[in-house]
Tab-separated table of N, CA and C in Angstrom:
chain	number	residue	atom	x	y	z
A	75	MET	N	-3.204	11.049	46.463
A	75	MET	CA	-1.856	11.518	46.284
A	75	MET	C	-1.330	12.000	47.627
A	76	LYS	N	-0.105	11.624	47.919
A	76	LYS	CA	0.533	12.072	49.153
A	76	LYS	C	1.503	13.197	48.812
A	77	ILE	N	1.365	14.312	49.485
A	77	ILE	CA	2.269	15.439	49.292
A	77	ILE	C	3.249	15.465	50.454
A	78	SER	N	4.529	15.527	50.138
A	78	SER	CA	5.566	15.566	51.162
A	78	SER	C	6.326	16.878	51.061
A	79	VAL	N	6.731	17.392	52.201
A	79	VAL	CA	7.506	18.625	52.253
A	79	VAL	C	8.855	18.293	52.869
A	80	TYR	N	9.918	18.777	52.243
A	80	TYR	CA	11.271	18.490	52.707
A	80	TYR	C	11.979	19.781	53.072
A	81	LYS	N	12.983	19.666	53.933
A	81	LYS	CA	13.653	20.873	54.433
A	81	LYS	C	14.478	21.576	53.360
A	82	ASP	N	14.965	20.821	52.366
A	82	ASP	CA	15.772	21.448	51.322
A	82	ASP	C	15.801	20.575	50.074
A	83	TYR	N	16.435	21.102	49.048
A	83	TYR	CA	16.507	20.429	47.749
A	83	TYR	C	17.193	19.070	47.854
A	84	ASP	N	18.265	18.976	48.630
A	84	ASP	CA	18.995	17.714	48.740
A	84	ASP	C	18.136	16.634	49.384
A	85	GLU	N	17.429	16.984	50.437
A	85	GLU	CA	16.561	16.006	51.100
A	85	GLU	C	15.453	15.544	50.147
A	86	MET	N	14.890	16.480	49.380
A	86	MET	CA	13.865	16.128	48.408
A	86	MET	C	14.440	15.228	47.311
A	87	SER	N	15.649	15.553	46.844
A	87	SER	CA	16.291	14.772	45.785
A	87	SER	C	16.540	13.345	46.235
A	88	LYS	N	17.007	13.180	47.471
A	88	LYS	CA	17.269	11.842	48.003
A	88	LYS	C	15.962	11.064	48.152
A	89	ALA	N	14.924	11.727	48.625
A	89	ALA	CA	13.624	11.064	48.770
A	89	ALA	C	13.091	10.611	47.412
A	90	ALA	N	13.241	11.445	46.396
A	90	ALA	CA	12.785	11.074	45.050
A	90	ALA	C	13.588	9.889	44.523
A	91	ALA	N	14.903	9.909	44.731
A	91	ALA	CA	15.752	8.797	44.298
A	91	ALA	C	15.359	7.518	45.031
A	92	ASP	N	15.059	7.627	46.303
A	92	ASP	CA	14.660	6.457	47.081
A	92	ASP	C	13.340	5.871	46.572
A	93	LEU	N	12.427	6.716	46.100
A	93	LEU	CA	11.187	6.217	45.494
A	93	LEU	C	11.499	5.380	44.257
A	94	VAL	N	12.422	5.846	43.436
A	94	VAL	CA	12.813	5.093	42.238
A	94	VAL	C	13.454	3.773	42.642
A	95	VAL	N	14.348	3.815	43.620
A	95	VAL	CA	15.010	2.591	44.094
A	95	VAL	C	13.979	1.581	44.575
A	96	ASN	N	13.014	2.016	45.371
A	96	ASN	CA	11.992	1.107	45.885
A	96	ASN	C	11.161	0.512	44.760
A	97	GLN	N	10.835	1.318	43.760
A	97	GLN	CA	10.076	0.816	42.617
A	97	GLN	C	10.866	-0.251	41.866
A	98	VAL	N	12.130	0.019	41.599
A	98	VAL	CA	12.961	-0.920	40.835
A	98	VAL	C	13.192	-2.204	41.633
A	99	ARG	N	13.345	-2.076	42.925
A	99	ARG	CA	13.519	-3.285	43.742
A	99	ARG	C	12.252	-4.131	43.756
A	100	SER	N	11.090	-3.488	43.737
A	100	SER	CA	9.839	-4.256	43.741
A	100	SER	C	9.527	-4.821	42.363
A	101	ASN	N	10.023	-4.164	41.310
A	101	ASN	CA	9.822	-4.652	39.945
A	101	ASN	C	11.037	-4.279	39.101
A	102	PRO	N	12.020	-5.167	39.004
A	102	PRO	CA	13.245	-4.865	38.257
A	102	PRO	C	13.014	-4.536	36.788
A	103	ARG	N	11.852	-4.905	36.253
A	103	ARG	CA	11.546	-4.607	34.845
A	103	ARG	C	10.619	-3.396	34.732
A	104	SER	N	10.755	-2.465	35.641
A	104	SER	CA	9.915	-1.273	35.659
A	104	SER	C	10.129	-0.414	34.422
A	105	LEU	N	9.065	0.267	34.037
A	105	LEU	CA	9.128	1.269	32.987
A	105	LEU	C	9.298	2.609	33.690
A	106	LEU	N	10.418	3.267	33.460
A	106	LEU	CA	10.719	4.528	34.123
A	106	LEU	C	10.700	5.671	33.116
A	107	SER	N	10.063	6.732	33.491
A	107	SER	CA	10.055	7.955	32.685
A	107	SER	C	10.534	9.070	33.604
A	108	LEU	N	11.816	9.323	33.574
A	108	LEU	CA	12.409	10.319	34.454
A	108	LEU	C	12.366	11.692	33.788
A	109	PRO	N	12.108	12.741	34.567
A	109	PRO	CA	12.016	14.082	33.995
A	109	PRO	C	13.373	14.602	33.546
A	110	SER	N	13.325	15.549	32.629
A	110	SER	CA	14.558	16.190	32.171
A	110	SER	C	14.629	17.600	32.757
A	111	GLY	N	15.662	18.313	32.415
A	111	GLY	CA	15.828	19.671	32.915
A	111	GLY	C	16.707	19.710	34.136
A	112	ASP	N	16.780	20.874	34.765
A	112	ASP	CA	17.651	21.059	35.929
A	112	ASP	C	17.046	20.557	37.231
A	113	THR	N	15.739	20.559	37.338
A	113	THR	CA	15.094	20.201	38.602
A	113	THR	C	15.481	18.811	39.117
A	114	PRO	N	15.513	17.771	38.284
A	114	PRO	CA	15.811	16.430	38.809
A	114	PRO	C	17.299	16.096	38.921
A	115	THR	N	18.204	17.031	38.690
A	115	THR	CA	19.629	16.674	38.688
A	115	THR	C	20.093	16.110	40.027
A	116	GLY	N	19.550	16.586	41.124
A	116	GLY	CA	19.922	16.040	42.433
A	116	GLY	C	19.483	14.596	42.571
A	117	MET	N	18.261	14.290	42.162
A	117	MET	CA	17.763	12.920	42.199
A	117	MET	C	18.610	12.024	41.306
A	118	LEU	N	18.912	12.501	40.107
A	118	LEU	CA	19.717	11.707	39.181
A	118	LEU	C	21.111	11.461	39.735
A	119	ALA	N	21.674	12.440	40.421
A	119	ALA	CA	22.994	12.259	41.038
A	119	ALA	C	22.949	11.153	42.085
A	120	TYR	N	21.881	11.125	42.880
A	120	TYR	CA	21.739	10.040	43.857
A	120	TYR	C	21.588	8.693	43.164
A	121	LEU	N	20.816	8.637	42.088
A	121	LEU	CA	20.654	7.374	41.366
A	121	LEU	C	21.986	6.893	40.804
A	122	VAL	N	22.782	7.797	40.250
A	122	VAL	CA	24.108	7.430	39.745
A	122	VAL	C	24.964	6.891	40.887
A	123	GLN	N	24.919	7.573	42.028
A	123	GLN	CA	25.691	7.122	43.199
A	123	GLN	C	25.263	5.718	43.618
A	124	TYR	N	23.964	5.471	43.672
A	124	TYR	CA	23.470	4.148	44.074
A	124	TYR	C	23.916	3.062	43.093
A	125	VAL	N	23.899	3.372	41.816
A	125	VAL	CA	24.358	2.400	40.810
A	125	VAL	C	25.848	2.128	41.005
A	126	GLN	N	26.637	3.173	41.173
A	126	GLN	CA	28.082	3.006	41.345
A	126	GLN	C	28.419	2.228	42.608
A	127	GLU	N	27.606	2.369	43.637
A	127	GLU	CA	27.825	1.644	44.895
A	127	GLU	C	27.248	0.236	44.869
A	128	GLY	N	26.585	-0.143	43.771
A	128	GLY	CA	25.991	-1.468	43.672
A	128	GLY	C	24.699	-1.616	44.448
A	129	LYS	N	24.048	-0.501	44.791
A	129	LYS	CA	22.788	-0.532	45.537
A	129	LYS	C	21.571	-0.509	44.623
A	130	LEU	N	21.796	-0.232	43.348
A	130	LEU	CA	20.696	-0.128	42.392
A	130	LEU	C	21.153	-0.704	41.063
A	131	TYR	N	20.318	-1.555	40.483
A	131	TYR	CA	20.607	-2.156	39.192
A	131	TYR	C	19.473	-1.789	38.235
A	132	LEU	N	19.821	-1.143	37.143
A	132	LEU	CA	18.826	-0.678	36.180
A	132	LEU	C	18.854	-1.477	34.883
A	133	THR	N	19.572	-2.583	34.872
A	133	THR	CA	19.796	-3.333	33.635
A	133	THR	C	18.534	-3.921	33.034
A	134	GLN	N	17.512	-4.170	33.839
A	134	GLN	CA	16.274	-4.752	33.321
A	134	GLN	C	15.173	-3.711	33.122
A	135	CYS	N	15.430	-2.476	33.500
A	135	CYS	CA	14.419	-1.424	33.399
A	135	CYS	C	14.266	-0.949	31.963
A	136	PHE	N	13.120	-0.380	31.689
A	136	PHE	CA	12.833	0.263	30.415
A	136	PHE	C	12.714	1.756	30.685
A	137	PHE	N	13.198	2.568	29.778
A	137	PHE	CA	13.169	4.015	29.944
A	137	PHE	C	12.501	4.662	28.739
A	138	VAL	N	11.638	5.622	29.006
A	138	VAL	CA	11.059	6.442	27.951
A	138	VAL	C	11.056	7.889	28.418
A	139	GLY	N	11.189	8.802	27.461
A	139	GLY	CA	11.051	10.219	27.762
A	139	GLY	C	9.572	10.575	27.808
A	140	LEU	N	9.243	11.650	28.479
A	140	LEU	CA	7.840	12.044	28.592
A	140	LEU	C	7.194	12.244	27.233
A	141	ASP	N	7.953	12.666	26.241
A	141	ASP	CA	7.397	12.907	24.917
A	141	ASP	C	7.393	11.653	24.040
A	142	GLU	N	7.781	10.502	24.584
A	142	GLU	CA	7.835	9.261	23.823
A	142	GLU	C	6.673	8.315	24.150
A	143	TRP	N	5.708	8.739	24.934
A	143	TRP	CA	4.625	7.869	25.365
A	143	TRP	C	3.632	7.545	24.256
A	144	ILE	N	3.412	8.444	23.354
A	144	ILE	CA	2.367	8.254	22.339
A	144	ILE	C	2.641	6.984	21.541
A	145	GLY	N	1.650	6.123	21.473
A	145	GLY	CA	1.746	4.902	20.693
A	145	GLY	C	2.181	3.681	21.492
A	146	LEU	N	2.627	3.839	22.719
A	146	LEU	CA	3.021	2.665	23.516
A	146	LEU	C	1.772	1.994	24.083
A	147	ASP	N	1.719	0.670	23.971
A	147	ASP	CA	0.621	-0.059	24.600
A	147	ASP	C	1.100	-0.632	25.928
A	148	GLU	N	0.250	-1.408	26.592
A	148	GLU	CA	0.623	-1.941	27.912
A	148	GLU	C	1.812	-2.896	27.857
A	149	ASN	N	2.198	-3.366	26.678
A	149	ASN	CA	3.367	-4.235	26.524
A	149	ASN	C	4.612	-3.457	26.141
A	150	MET	N	4.513	-2.120	26.151
A	150	MET	CA	5.623	-1.231	25.819
A	150	MET	C	6.082	-1.431	24.388
A	151	GLU	N	5.181	-1.729	23.494
A	151	GLU	CA	5.511	-1.951	22.089
A	151	GLU	C	4.871	-0.883	21.227
C-alpha cells in the first residue's frame, strides 16, 4: 500500500478523483464503490466537474455502495 500526504483537503480530493479517472480510463466497465458521507465530497465534486467537461465518462461503470457487496460474485451478479 502506498500512503500519500497532501498539503490540504483540496489537493487530496483532486488526487483521489484522479485515481478514479485513471481506473475508469484503463477499464471503462469498472466496478466502483465510492464512499458516502462528508469526507469524499471534494473528490465527488471533481468527478462531477470532469464529467461535465467531457473528461470522464461513467456510462459503462457499475456502482455499488459499501453495504451492497454481500452476495455479489466476480460477475457482479
